[in-house]
mmCIF file of C-alpha atoms and ligand atoms in Angstrom:
data_model
loop_
_atom_site.group_PDB
_atom_site.id
_atom_site.type_symbol
_atom_site.label_atom_id
_atom_site.label_comp_id
_atom_site.label_asym_id
_atom_site.label_seq_id
_atom_site.Cartn_x
_atom_site.Cartn_y
_atom_site.Cartn_z
ATOM 1 C CA MET L 1 20.474 -26.182 -2.571
ATOM 2 C CA VAL L 2 19.898 -22.429 -2.491
ATOM 3 C CA THR L 3 16.444 -21.390 -3.722
ATOM 4 C CA ASP L 4 16.693 -19.158 -6.668
ATOM 5 C CA VAL L 5 13.641 -16.869 -7.001
ATOM 6 C CA VAL L 6 12.627 -14.699 -9.915
ATOM 7 C CA ILE L 7 10.357 -11.797 -8.816
ATOM 8 C CA ILE L 8 8.234 -10.038 -11.472
ATOM 9 C CA GLY L 9 7.499 -6.425 -10.532
ATOM 10 C CA GLY L 10 9.599 -4.097 -8.389
ATOM 11 C CA GLY L 11 6.907 -2.121 -6.477
ATOM 12 C CA VAL L 12 6.764 -2.075 -2.687
ATOM 13 C CA ILE L 13 5.494 -5.680 -2.551
ATOM 14 C CA GLY L 14 8.183 -7.081 -4.958
ATOM 15 C CA LEU L 15 10.991 -5.209 -3.139
ATOM 16 C CA ALA L 16 9.684 -6.221 0.281
ATOM 17 C CA VAL L 17 9.488 -9.902 -0.839
ATOM 18 C CA ALA L 18 13.014 -9.729 -2.335
ATOM 19 C CA ARG L 19 14.435 -8.342 0.927
ATOM 20 C CA GLU L 20 12.705 -10.944 3.112
ATOM 21 C CA LEU L 21 13.784 -13.839 0.899
ATOM 22 C CA LEU L 22 17.316 -12.669 0.839
ATOM 23 C CA ARG L 23 17.224 -12.424 4.645
ATOM 24 C CA LEU L 24 16.034 -16.038 4.752
ATOM 25 C CA GLY L 25 18.963 -17.178 2.523
ATOM 26 C CA ALA L 26 17.453 -17.314 -0.971
ATOM 27 C CA ARG L 27 18.925 -15.877 -4.142
ATOM 28 C CA VAL L 28 16.666 -13.301 -5.828
ATOM 29 C CA ARG L 29 16.331 -11.508 -9.155
ATOM 30 C CA ILE L 30 13.731 -8.786 -9.749
ATOM 31 C CA LEU L 31 12.494 -8.216 -13.274
ATOM 32 C CA GLU L 32 10.985 -4.773 -13.538
ATOM 33 C CA ARG L 33 9.307 -3.348 -16.700
ATOM 34 C CA GLY L 34 10.264 0.270 -15.874
ATOM 35 C CA SER L 35 12.133 1.547 -12.821
ATOM 36 C CA CYS L 36 11.492 0.040 -9.360
ATOM 37 C CA GLY L 37 8.838 1.815 -7.337
ATOM 38 C CA GLY L 38 7.608 3.887 -10.255
ATOM 39 C CA GLU L 39 3.948 2.849 -10.235
ATOM 40 C CA ALA L 40 1.237 2.600 -7.502
ATOM 41 C CA SER L 41 3.835 2.305 -4.702
ATOM 42 C CA TRP L 42 5.279 5.682 -5.573
ATOM 43 C CA ALA L 43 1.908 7.296 -5.851
ATOM 44 C CA GLY L 44 0.676 6.099 -2.439
ATOM 45 C CA GLY L 45 0.070 8.405 0.457
ATOM 46 C CA GLY L 46 1.944 6.330 2.964
ATOM 47 C CA ILE L 47 -0.721 6.124 5.670
ATOM 48 C CA LEU L 48 0.093 2.838 7.504
ATOM 49 C CA SER L 49 -3.488 1.801 8.342
ATOM 50 C CA PRO L 50 -6.753 1.149 6.638
ATOM 51 C CA LEU L 51 -8.726 4.453 6.675
ATOM 52 C CA LEU L 52 -11.554 3.278 8.895
ATOM 53 C CA PRO L 53 -10.067 -0.064 10.066
ATOM 54 C CA TRP L 54 -13.306 -1.366 11.541
ATOM 55 C CA ASN L 55 -14.871 -1.478 8.048
ATOM 56 C CA TYR L 56 -12.610 -4.336 6.805
ATOM 57 C CA PRO L 57 -12.611 -8.082 7.155
ATOM 58 C CA ASP L 58 -10.430 -9.833 9.791
ATOM 59 C CA SER L 59 -7.971 -10.957 7.063
ATOM 60 C CA VAL L 60 -7.123 -7.368 6.353
ATOM 61 C CA THR L 61 -6.890 -6.596 10.088
ATOM 62 C CA GLN L 62 -4.619 -9.486 10.668
ATOM 63 C CA LEU L 63 -2.252 -8.582 7.856
ATOM 64 C CA THR L 64 -2.133 -4.860 8.674
ATOM 65 C CA GLN L 65 -1.515 -5.683 12.382
ATOM 66 C CA LEU L 66 1.384 -7.978 11.408
ATOM 67 C CA SER L 67 2.792 -5.262 9.181
ATOM 68 C CA ASN L 68 2.381 -2.671 11.923
ATOM 69 C CA ARG L 69 4.393 -4.808 14.295
ATOM 70 C CA LEU L 70 7.191 -5.139 11.704
ATOM 71 C CA LEU L 71 7.303 -1.568 10.264
ATOM 72 C CA PRO L 72 8.968 0.328 13.072
ATOM 73 C CA GLY L 73 11.859 -2.176 13.181
ATOM 74 C CA LEU L 74 12.014 -2.469 9.373
ATOM 75 C CA THR L 75 12.262 1.251 8.761
ATOM 76 C CA GLU L 76 14.887 1.686 11.413
ATOM 77 C CA ILE L 77 17.040 -1.199 10.000
ATOM 78 C CA LEU L 78 16.556 0.163 6.430
ATOM 79 C CA GLN L 79 17.855 3.586 7.554
ATOM 80 C CA GLN L 80 20.911 2.008 9.213
ATOM 81 C CA GLU L 81 21.623 -0.260 6.273
ATOM 82 C CA THR L 82 21.137 2.263 3.495
ATOM 83 C CA GLY L 83 21.353 5.730 4.991
ATOM 84 C CA ILE L 84 17.918 6.494 3.483
ATOM 85 C CA ASP L 85 15.254 7.535 6.039
ATOM 86 C CA PRO L 86 11.774 6.346 5.095
ATOM 87 C CA GLU L 87 10.391 8.994 7.516
ATOM 88 C CA TYR L 88 8.364 6.585 9.585
ATOM 89 C CA GLN L 89 6.393 8.637 12.152
ATOM 90 C CA VAL L 90 3.414 7.967 14.384
ATOM 91 C CA SER L 91 1.426 11.066 13.591
ATOM 92 C CA GLY L 92 -2.040 9.812 14.553
ATOM 93 C CA MET L 93 -5.194 10.162 12.532
ATOM 94 C CA LEU L 94 -8.194 12.406 13.227
ATOM 95 C CA VAL L 95 -11.405 11.064 11.843
ATOM 96 C CA LEU L 96 -13.944 13.808 11.425
ATOM 97 C CA PRO L 97 -17.644 13.022 11.403
ATOM 98 C CA ASN L 98 -19.264 12.165 8.164
ATOM 99 C CA MET L 99 -21.415 15.240 7.449
ATOM 100 C CA ASN L 100 -23.818 13.322 5.236
ATOM 101 C CA ASN L 101 -25.305 11.129 7.963
ATOM 102 C CA GLY L 102 -25.380 10.660 11.750
ATOM 103 C CA GLN L 103 -22.343 8.770 12.834
ATOM 104 C CA SER L 104 -23.390 7.468 16.202
ATOM 105 C CA THR L 105 -24.078 3.923 15.071
ATOM 106 C CA GLN L 106 -20.785 3.789 13.297
ATOM 107 C CA PHE L 107 -18.973 5.109 16.406
ATOM 108 C CA VAL L 108 -20.497 2.317 18.481
ATOM 109 C CA GLU L 109 -19.147 -0.275 16.014
ATOM 110 C CA ALA L 110 -15.793 1.523 15.849
ATOM 111 C CA GLU L 111 -15.444 1.544 19.602
ATOM 112 C CA SER L 112 -16.187 -2.110 19.982
ATOM 113 C CA TRP L 113 -13.780 -3.003 17.093
ATOM 114 C CA CYS L 114 -11.030 -0.850 18.677
ATOM 115 C CA THR L 115 -11.506 -2.499 22.093
ATOM 116 C CA ARG L 116 -11.483 -5.943 20.563
ATOM 117 C CA ASN L 117 -8.313 -5.218 18.563
ATOM 118 C CA ALA L 118 -6.520 -3.174 21.226
ATOM 119 C CA PHE L 119 -6.388 -0.265 18.821
ATOM 120 C CA PRO L 120 -6.080 3.094 20.681
ATOM 121 C CA MET L 121 -9.150 5.274 19.979
ATOM 122 C CA LYS L 122 -10.737 8.253 21.803
ATOM 123 C CA ARG L 123 -13.828 10.276 21.006
ATOM 124 C CA ILE L 124 -13.005 13.992 21.011
ATOM 125 C CA HIS L 125 -13.877 17.403 19.748
ATOM 126 C CA SER L 126 -11.724 17.908 16.670
ATOM 127 C CA SER L 127 -10.577 21.227 18.143
ATOM 128 C CA GLU L 128 -8.810 19.302 20.979
ATOM 129 C CA ILE L 129 -6.360 18.136 18.299
ATOM 130 C CA MET L 130 -6.611 20.714 15.582
ATOM 131 C CA SER L 131 -7.505 24.318 16.356
ATOM 132 C CA LYS L 132 -7.112 25.148 12.651
ATOM 133 C CA LEU L 133 -9.968 23.063 11.365
ATOM 134 C CA ILE L 134 -12.979 25.301 11.134
ATOM 135 C CA PHE L 135 -15.333 22.553 10.141
ATOM 136 C CA GLY L 136 -18.726 22.908 11.844
ATOM 137 C CA GLU L 137 -17.801 21.744 15.331
ATOM 138 C CA PRO L 138 -20.588 19.374 16.570
ATOM 139 C CA ALA L 139 -21.922 19.668 20.116
ATOM 140 C CA ASP L 140 -20.943 16.142 21.093
ATOM 141 C CA LYS L 141 -17.463 14.540 20.918
ATOM 142 C CA SER L 142 -17.991 13.101 17.497
ATOM 143 C CA ALA L 143 -14.464 13.121 16.070
ATOM 144 C CA LEU L 144 -12.284 10.111 16.605
ATOM 145 C CA TRP L 145 -8.588 10.242 17.515
ATOM 146 C CA LEU L 146 -6.574 7.239 16.429
ATOM 147 C CA SER L 147 -3.285 8.012 18.077
ATOM 148 C CA SER L 148 -1.302 4.975 16.952
ATOM 149 C CA VAL L 149 -1.712 5.532 13.178
ATOM 150 C CA ALA L 150 1.699 6.002 11.479
ATOM 151 C CA GLN L 151 2.945 7.066 8.096
ATOM 152 C CA VAL L 152 6.004 6.703 5.877
ATOM 153 C CA ARG L 153 7.152 8.701 2.887
ATOM 154 C CA SER L 154 6.524 6.053 0.195
ATOM 155 C CA PRO L 155 9.146 7.127 -2.317
ATOM 156 C CA ARG L 156 11.799 7.028 0.353
ATOM 157 C CA LEU L 157 10.645 3.647 1.648
ATOM 158 C CA LEU L 158 11.012 2.348 -1.914
ATOM 159 C CA GLN L 159 14.479 3.790 -2.345
ATOM 160 C CA ALA L 160 15.596 2.296 0.909
ATOM 161 C CA LEU L 161 14.121 -1.163 0.058
ATOM 162 C CA LYS L 162 15.718 -1.142 -3.341
ATOM 163 C CA ARG L 163 19.124 -0.186 -1.898
ATOM 164 C CA SER L 164 18.819 -2.806 0.813
ATOM 165 C CA VAL L 165 18.107 -5.526 -1.765
ATOM 166 C CA GLU L 166 21.143 -4.492 -3.788
ATOM 167 C CA LEU L 167 23.368 -4.344 -0.669
ATOM 168 C CA SER L 168 22.206 -7.849 0.281
ATOM 169 C CA GLY L 169 23.240 -9.263 -3.076
ATOM 170 C CA GLY L 170 19.843 -9.252 -4.812
ATOM 171 C CA SER L 171 19.872 -8.641 -8.567
ATOM 172 C CA ILE L 172 17.533 -5.894 -9.958
ATOM 173 C CA ILE L 173 16.955 -5.935 -13.666
ATOM 174 C CA GLU L 174 15.024 -2.865 -14.777
ATOM 175 C CA GLN L 175 13.552 -1.904 -18.191
ATOM 176 C CA THR L 176 12.731 -5.538 -18.680
ATOM 177 C CA LYS L 177 9.160 -6.473 -19.406
ATOM 178 C CA VAL L 178 7.775 -9.914 -18.767
ATOM 179 C CA SER L 179 5.630 -10.974 -21.776
ATOM 180 C CA GLY L 180 5.144 -14.736 -21.368
ATOM 181 C CA TRP L 181 5.950 -18.081 -19.751
ATOM 182 C CA ARG L 182 7.395 -21.382 -20.693
ATOM 183 C CA ILE L 183 5.398 -23.846 -18.637
ATOM 184 C CA GLY L 184 5.528 -27.617 -18.849
ATOM 185 C CA GLN L 185 3.592 -30.139 -16.740
ATOM 186 C CA GLY L 186 2.496 -27.764 -14.036
ATOM 187 C CA HIS L 187 5.946 -26.260 -13.636
ATOM 188 C CA VAL L 188 7.437 -22.930 -14.854
ATOM 189 C CA GLU L 189 10.617 -23.531 -16.790
ATOM 190 C CA SER L 190 11.363 -19.925 -17.635
ATOM 191 C CA VAL L 191 9.896 -16.453 -17.991
ATOM 192 C CA ILE L 192 9.986 -14.708 -21.317
ATOM 193 C CA THR L 193 10.917 -10.963 -21.390
ATOM 194 C CA ASP L 194 11.735 -8.461 -24.093
ATOM 195 C CA ARG L 195 15.403 -8.949 -23.162
ATOM 196 C CA GLY L 196 15.619 -12.724 -23.145
ATOM 197 C CA GLU L 197 14.479 -15.559 -20.864
ATOM 198 C CA TYR L 198 15.131 -15.980 -17.165
ATOM 199 C CA SER L 199 14.803 -19.085 -15.062
ATOM 200 C CA GLY L 200 14.836 -19.934 -11.350
ATOM 201 C CA THR L 201 13.587 -22.461 -8.877
ATOM 202 C CA ASN L 202 10.506 -20.399 -8.032
ATOM 203 C CA TYR L 203 8.701 -17.404 -9.570
ATOM 204 C CA VAL L 204 6.759 -14.696 -7.769
ATOM 205 C CA ILE L 205 4.388 -12.297 -9.430
ATOM 206 C CA THR L 206 4.252 -8.921 -7.664
ATOM 207 C CA ALA L 207 3.164 -6.872 -10.631
ATOM 208 C CA GLY L 208 0.319 -4.912 -8.895
ATOM 209 C CA ALA L 209 -2.462 -3.890 -11.169
ATOM 210 C CA TRP L 210 -0.800 -5.790 -14.072
ATOM 211 C CA SER L 211 -0.667 -9.134 -12.273
ATOM 212 C CA ARG L 212 -3.744 -10.631 -13.952
ATOM 213 C CA GLU L 213 -2.551 -9.491 -17.445
ATOM 214 C CA ILE L 214 0.875 -11.154 -16.973
ATOM 215 C CA LEU L 215 -0.713 -14.422 -16.022
ATOM 216 C CA GLY L 216 -2.998 -14.577 -19.028
ATOM 217 C CA ARG L 217 -5.077 -17.731 -19.032
ATOM 218 C CA HIS L 218 -3.200 -18.912 -15.932
ATOM 219 C CA ALA L 219 -4.846 -16.145 -13.937
ATOM 220 C CA LEU L 220 -7.918 -18.499 -13.382
ATOM 221 C CA LYS L 221 -10.427 -16.549 -11.345
ATOM 222 C CA LEU L 222 -7.998 -14.016 -10.044
ATOM 223 C CA ASP L 223 -9.901 -10.754 -9.497
ATOM 224 C CA ILE L 224 -7.303 -7.985 -9.594
ATOM 225 C CA ARG L 225 -8.085 -4.794 -11.600
ATOM 226 C CA PRO L 226 -6.552 -1.359 -11.829
ATOM 227 C CA VAL L 227 -8.292 1.250 -9.608
ATOM 228 C CA ARG L 228 -6.997 4.792 -10.377
ATOM 229 C CA GLY L 229 -6.188 7.113 -7.419
ATOM 230 C CA GLN L 230 -5.303 10.828 -7.886
ATOM 231 C CA MET L 231 -3.523 12.931 -5.318
ATOM 232 C CA LEU L 232 -2.517 16.552 -4.793
ATOM 233 C CA LEU L 233 0.546 17.967 -3.119
ATOM 234 C CA PHE L 234 0.700 21.432 -1.437
ATOM 235 C CA LYS L 235 3.623 23.436 -0.202
ATOM 236 C CA VAL L 236 2.816 24.762 3.339
ATOM 237 C CA ASN L 237 4.492 25.979 6.444
ATOM 238 C CA PRO L 238 5.915 22.936 8.351
ATOM 239 C CA ASP L 239 3.759 23.589 11.400
ATOM 240 C CA LEU L 240 0.396 23.962 9.601
ATOM 241 C CA LEU L 241 -0.763 20.416 10.123
ATOM 242 C CA GLY L 242 0.677 17.761 12.500
ATOM 243 C CA VAL L 243 -1.784 14.859 12.116
ATOM 244 C CA VAL L 244 -3.460 12.921 9.332
ATOM 245 C CA VAL L 245 -7.090 14.138 8.939
ATOM 246 C CA LEU L 246 -9.816 12.071 7.348
ATOM 247 C CA GLN L 247 -13.414 12.953 6.461
ATOM 248 C CA ASN L 248 -15.857 11.207 4.078
ATOM 249 C CA GLY L 249 -13.035 9.156 2.534
ATOM 250 C CA PHE L 250 -10.758 12.126 1.812
ATOM 251 C CA TYR L 251 -7.572 12.844 3.762
ATOM 252 C CA LEU L 252 -4.760 15.220 4.334
ATOM 253 C CA ILE L 253 -1.340 13.883 5.218
ATOM 254 C CA PRO L 254 1.313 16.201 6.585
ATOM 255 C CA ARG L 255 4.890 15.485 5.520
ATOM 256 C CA GLN L 256 7.921 16.333 7.638
ATOM 257 C CA ASP L 257 9.362 18.677 5.013
ATOM 258 C CA GLY L 258 6.437 21.116 4.893
ATOM 259 C CA TYR L 259 4.212 19.643 2.255
ATOM 260 C CA VAL L 260 0.681 18.354 2.667
ATOM 261 C CA LEU L 261 -0.739 15.471 0.509
ATOM 262 C CA ALA L 262 -4.452 15.550 -0.290
ATOM 263 C CA GLY L 263 -6.074 12.355 -1.519
ATOM 264 C CA SER L 264 -7.531 10.436 -3.009
ATOM 265 C CA THR L 265 -9.925 9.393 -5.722
ATOM 266 C CA THR L 266 -10.929 5.723 -6.393
ATOM 267 C CA GLU L 267 -11.802 5.427 -10.107
ATOM 268 C CA GLU L 268 -12.544 2.560 -12.489
ATOM 269 C CA ALA L 269 -10.622 3.888 -15.564
ATOM 270 C CA GLY L 270 -8.880 0.734 -16.752
ATOM 271 C CA PHE L 271 -5.160 1.185 -17.239
ATOM 272 C CA ASP L 272 -5.523 4.932 -17.979
ATOM 273 C CA LYS L 273 -3.195 6.744 -15.554
ATOM 274 C CA SER L 274 -4.035 10.316 -16.703
ATOM 275 C CA ILE L 275 -4.805 12.999 -14.221
ATOM 276 C CA THR L 276 -8.155 14.763 -14.730
ATOM 277 C CA ILE L 277 -9.444 18.296 -14.192
ATOM 278 C CA ASP L 278 -12.595 16.963 -12.468
ATOM 279 C CA ALA L 279 -10.522 15.050 -9.870
ATOM 280 C CA ARG L 280 -8.341 18.111 -9.255
ATOM 281 C CA LYS L 281 -11.448 20.214 -8.603
ATOM 282 C CA LEU L 282 -12.952 17.641 -6.248
ATOM 283 C CA LEU L 283 -9.682 17.151 -4.316
ATOM 284 C CA LEU L 284 -9.141 20.871 -4.078
ATOM 285 C CA GLU L 285 -12.670 21.394 -2.766
ATOM 286 C CA LYS L 286 -12.232 18.581 -0.200
ATOM 287 C CA ALA L 287 -8.851 19.863 0.862
ATOM 288 C CA HIS L 288 -10.085 23.434 1.270
ATOM 289 C CA ASP L 289 -13.083 22.200 3.324
ATOM 290 C CA LEU L 290 -10.785 20.270 5.655
ATOM 291 C CA LEU L 291 -8.148 22.938 6.034
ATOM 292 C CA PRO L 292 -9.135 26.402 4.753
ATOM 293 C CA GLU L 293 -5.518 27.687 4.975
ATOM 294 C CA LEU L 294 -4.813 25.471 1.930
ATOM 295 C CA THR L 295 -6.707 27.943 -0.294
ATOM 296 C CA GLU L 296 -3.712 30.236 0.002
ATOM 297 C CA LYS L 297 -1.046 27.541 -0.402
ATOM 298 C CA THR L 298 0.634 26.523 -3.632
ATOM 299 C CA LEU L 299 -0.462 23.435 -5.360
ATOM 300 C CA VAL L 300 2.809 21.967 -6.478
ATOM 301 C CA ARG L 301 1.948 18.609 -7.982
ATOM 302 C CA HIS L 302 -1.012 16.454 -9.088
ATOM 303 C CA TRP L 303 -0.501 12.724 -9.943
ATOM 304 C CA ALA L 304 -2.287 9.420 -10.411
ATOM 305 C CA GLY L 305 -1.440 5.757 -9.763
ATOM 306 C CA LEU L 306 -3.182 2.490 -10.455
ATOM 307 C CA ARG L 307 -3.905 0.430 -7.378
ATOM 308 C CA PRO L 308 -4.130 -3.357 -7.638
ATOM 309 C CA GLY L 309 -7.829 -3.428 -6.812
ATOM 310 C CA SER L 310 -9.288 -6.573 -5.199
ATOM 311 C CA PRO L 311 -12.521 -7.670 -3.545
ATOM 312 C CA ASP L 312 -12.531 -6.267 0.067
ATOM 313 C CA ASN L 313 -8.859 -5.186 -0.233
ATOM 314 C CA ILE L 314 -7.808 -8.794 0.454
ATOM 315 C CA PRO L 315 -4.641 -9.646 -1.443
ATOM 316 C CA VAL L 316 -3.723 -13.101 -2.833
ATOM 317 C CA ILE L 317 -0.563 -14.373 -1.125
ATOM 318 C CA ASN L 318 -0.224 -17.946 -2.300
ATOM 319 C CA ARG L 319 1.050 -20.600 -4.682
ATOM 320 C CA HIS L 320 -0.740 -21.092 -8.029
ATOM 321 C CA PRO L 321 -3.300 -23.901 -7.668
ATOM 322 C CA ALA L 322 -1.929 -25.822 -10.693
ATOM 323 C CA ILE L 323 1.669 -24.623 -11.167
ATOM 324 C CA ASP L 324 3.913 -25.794 -8.398
ATOM 325 C CA ASN L 325 6.639 -23.172 -8.468
ATOM 326 C CA LEU L 326 4.564 -20.061 -9.290
ATOM 327 C CA TYR L 327 3.475 -17.720 -6.475
ATOM 328 C CA LEU L 328 1.507 -14.484 -6.352
ATOM 329 C CA ASN L 329 1.615 -11.606 -3.881
ATOM 330 C CA SER L 330 -0.712 -9.017 -5.219
ATOM 331 C CA GLY L 331 -4.086 -7.243 -4.854
ATOM 332 C CA HIS L 332 -3.307 -5.077 -1.901
ATOM 333 C CA HIS L 333 -5.648 -2.410 -3.352
ATOM 334 C CA ARG L 334 -5.728 0.676 -1.045
ATOM 335 C CA TYR L 335 -3.196 -0.664 1.526
ATOM 336 C CA GLY L 336 -0.144 -2.124 -0.176
ATOM 337 C CA VAL L 337 2.331 0.147 1.501
ATOM 338 C CA THR L 338 0.832 -0.774 4.888
ATOM 339 C CA MET L 339 0.624 -4.531 4.141
ATOM 340 C CA ALA L 340 4.028 -4.924 2.414
ATOM 341 C CA PRO L 341 6.156 -6.277 5.337
ATOM 342 C CA GLY L 342 3.451 -8.695 6.530
ATOM 343 C CA SER L 343 2.699 -9.941 3.029
ATOM 344 C CA ALA L 344 6.378 -10.385 2.278
ATOM 345 C CA HIS L 345 6.826 -12.325 5.525
ATOM 346 C CA LEU L 346 3.924 -14.702 4.768
ATOM 347 C CA LEU L 347 4.961 -15.399 1.105
ATOM 348 C CA SER L 348 8.615 -15.901 2.021
ATOM 349 C CA ASN L 349 7.665 -18.321 4.773
ATOM 350 C CA MET L 350 5.635 -20.294 2.237
ATOM 351 C CA ILE L 351 8.525 -20.496 -0.255
ATOM 352 C CA MET L 352 11.141 -21.314 2.330
ATOM 353 C CA ASN L 353 8.865 -23.832 4.107
ATOM 354 C CA ASN L 354 8.825 -21.880 7.348
ATOM 355 C CA PRO L 355 5.872 -21.814 9.759
ATOM 356 C CA GLN L 356 3.212 -19.093 9.433
ATOM 357 C CA PRO L 357 2.205 -16.786 12.257
ATOM 358 C CA PHE L 358 -1.488 -17.397 11.498
ATOM 359 C CA ASP L 359 -3.853 -19.210 9.070
ATOM 360 C CA ILE L 360 -3.248 -17.842 5.609
ATOM 361 C CA THR L 361 -6.278 -19.494 3.950
ATOM 362 C CA PRO L 362 -7.992 -16.136 3.368
ATOM 363 C CA TYR L 363 -5.212 -15.135 0.919
ATOM 364 C CA GLN L 364 -5.550 -18.141 -1.345
ATOM 365 C CA TRP L 365 -5.844 -18.045 -5.153
ATOM 366 C CA PRO L 366 -9.463 -18.041 -6.261
ATOM 367 C CA VAL L 367 -10.250 -20.998 -8.633
HETATM 368 C C1 FAD P 1 -3.272 7.643 -4.905
HETATM 369 C C2 FAD P 1 -2.920 6.411 -4.065
HETATM 370 C C3 FAD P 1 -2.824 6.556 -2.687
HETATM 371 C C4 FAD P 1 -2.466 5.396 -1.894
HETATM 372 N N1 FAD P 1 -2.270 5.632 -0.579
HETATM 373 C C5 FAD P 1 -1.898 4.562 0.168
HETATM 374 C C6 FAD P 1 -1.649 4.714 1.559
HETATM 375 O O1 FAD P 1 -1.760 5.800 2.096
HETATM 376 N N2 FAD P 1 -1.333 3.658 2.258
HETATM 377 C C7 FAD P 1 -1.179 2.383 1.732
HETATM 378 O O2 FAD P 1 -0.842 1.411 2.384
HETATM 379 N N3 FAD P 1 -1.382 2.191 0.392
HETATM 380 C C8 FAD P 1 -1.707 3.278 -0.334
HETATM 381 N N4 FAD P 1 -1.964 3.105 -1.711
HETATM 382 C C9 FAD P 1 -1.987 1.759 -2.290
HETATM 383 C C10 FAD P 1 -0.620 1.189 -2.512
HETATM 384 O O3 FAD P 1 0.162 2.241 -3.182
HETATM 385 C C11 FAD P 1 -0.661 -0.033 -3.396
HETATM 386 O O4 FAD P 1 -1.511 -1.033 -2.809
HETATM 387 C C12 FAD P 1 0.730 -0.687 -3.578
HETATM 388 O O5 FAD P 1 1.647 0.226 -4.054
HETATM 389 C C13 FAD P 1 0.790 -1.873 -4.462
HETATM 390 O O6 FAD P 1 2.135 -2.230 -4.604
HETATM 391 P P1 FAD P 1 2.555 -3.248 -5.727
HETATM 392 O O7 FAD P 1 4.006 -3.447 -5.541
HETATM 393 O O8 FAD P 1 1.624 -4.480 -5.692
HETATM 394 O O9 FAD P 1 2.221 -2.529 -7.075
HETATM 395 P P2 FAD P 1 3.092 -1.426 -7.972
HETATM 396 O O10 FAD P 1 3.744 -0.399 -7.067
HETATM 397 O O11 FAD P 1 2.167 -1.009 -9.039
HETATM 398 O O12 FAD P 1 4.220 -2.320 -8.517
HETATM 399 C C14 FAD P 1 4.005 -3.214 -9.566
HETATM 400 C C15 FAD P 1 5.324 -3.217 -10.448
HETATM 401 O O13 FAD P 1 5.205 -4.220 -11.447
HETATM 402 C C16 FAD P 1 5.808 -3.736 -12.651
HETATM 403 N N5 FAD P 1 5.260 -4.452 -13.803
HETATM 404 C C17 FAD P 1 3.976 -4.450 -14.256
HETATM 405 N N6 FAD P 1 3.977 -5.206 -15.355
HETATM 406 C C18 FAD P 1 5.158 -5.798 -15.529
HETATM 407 C C19 FAD P 1 5.722 -6.634 -16.497
HETATM 408 N N7 FAD P 1 5.050 -7.156 -17.532
HETATM 409 N N8 FAD P 1 7.046 -7.028 -16.405
HETATM 410 C C20 FAD P 1 7.819 -6.553 -15.347
HETATM 411 N N9 FAD P 1 7.307 -5.671 -14.468
HETATM 412 C C21 FAD P 1 6.060 -5.313 -14.543
HETATM 413 C C22 FAD P 1 5.324 -2.232 -12.661
HETATM 414 O O14 FAD P 1 6.141 -1.462 -13.535
HETATM 415 C C23 FAD P 1 5.425 -1.871 -11.175
HETATM 416 O O15 FAD P 1 6.736 -1.339 -10.923
HETATM 417 C C24 FAD P 1 -2.259 4.231 -2.484
HETATM 418 C C25 FAD P 1 -2.340 4.077 -3.972
HETATM 419 C C26 FAD P 1 -2.679 5.239 -4.712
HETATM 420 C C27 FAD P 1 -2.731 5.108 -6.198
#
């Protein structure tokens, strides 16, 4: 019998899960409250790595490494299948020293983590990579060059994933909000929406920051909350910046079409997605410090998105402890674009009873 899966939420995680399940022979339907890819996934910067990868638990490393192995092939196939280029590029990331404290201890940790994880890293003067940065150049080589860090253009990745799901026979039902469940004896019978009920063999929640809300009392101890992130977009000359630059948690991302993204804030503001003057001021200040040329460049857009925040950025990728056909893939916090292919692979393996590439216990549902 063909497995029929209802997926709730069409962000990068829901679309990636749908694509992977279709590839494994399942039938899928995505129910999306608005338009696919209109929330956090659209707002994301598209850096395909944790910002300082040595600061995260092994479960984040394992998942981002799996995704990083899958992403080059996935983006290439997506482009062939759909004609939409997600603009995957290995641009590298320059980590500038934290000006608030000495960084030598952190660098020792970073070096040992990079060696252990075969993650290319070199200590350099920032001017070796970027002559344009006029940040106070330290005497020693205290910037870090992470040459393997890649990026995608998130809205394009989403468009390509959506198109690929459609081309593979997946059904995408937009403007349809899930509002409840019909559950009997530890089994979902149907999902209730504002446009009727839908049923399938299995149900997957990929509703990002809203996942907990959708589950109601069935969320148990699930700890996923909205974390607002704001971002600016500048129009620049295409050759102004070639690499991602990071300092004190703020970054600049160069895009291929002559725009630079500056981000991002991490704010506890509930489900409020407004942009704020304070955040704009802060991001402008940080962006100008990092790249003074930006003071003369046009700020073309300012936006906000709600990340699915979770403890330590560890998502839940698992079956509900008490409902046998209900699954969750959510809580990717700051790194959902990065983790999407790996998370989709793990969850689809679970639903299709395929072996896993590694122990997935760290991604279980908290009870
Ligand atoms: C400013 C910012 C910068 C970021 N930068 C990066 C980065 O550089 N790299 C990186 O890897 N990650 C980044 N992220 C994080 C990343 O964007 C998220 O982790 C990721 O998008 C989460 O994807 P998702 O599919 O779980 O959630 P979402 O994209 O939010 O998708 C959830 C979907 O569920 C739908 N939904 C909600 N409720 C319902 C309902 N009741 N019924 C039906 N549908 C529903 C929503 O409409 C939405 O489309 C950034 C995020 C922000 C905000």
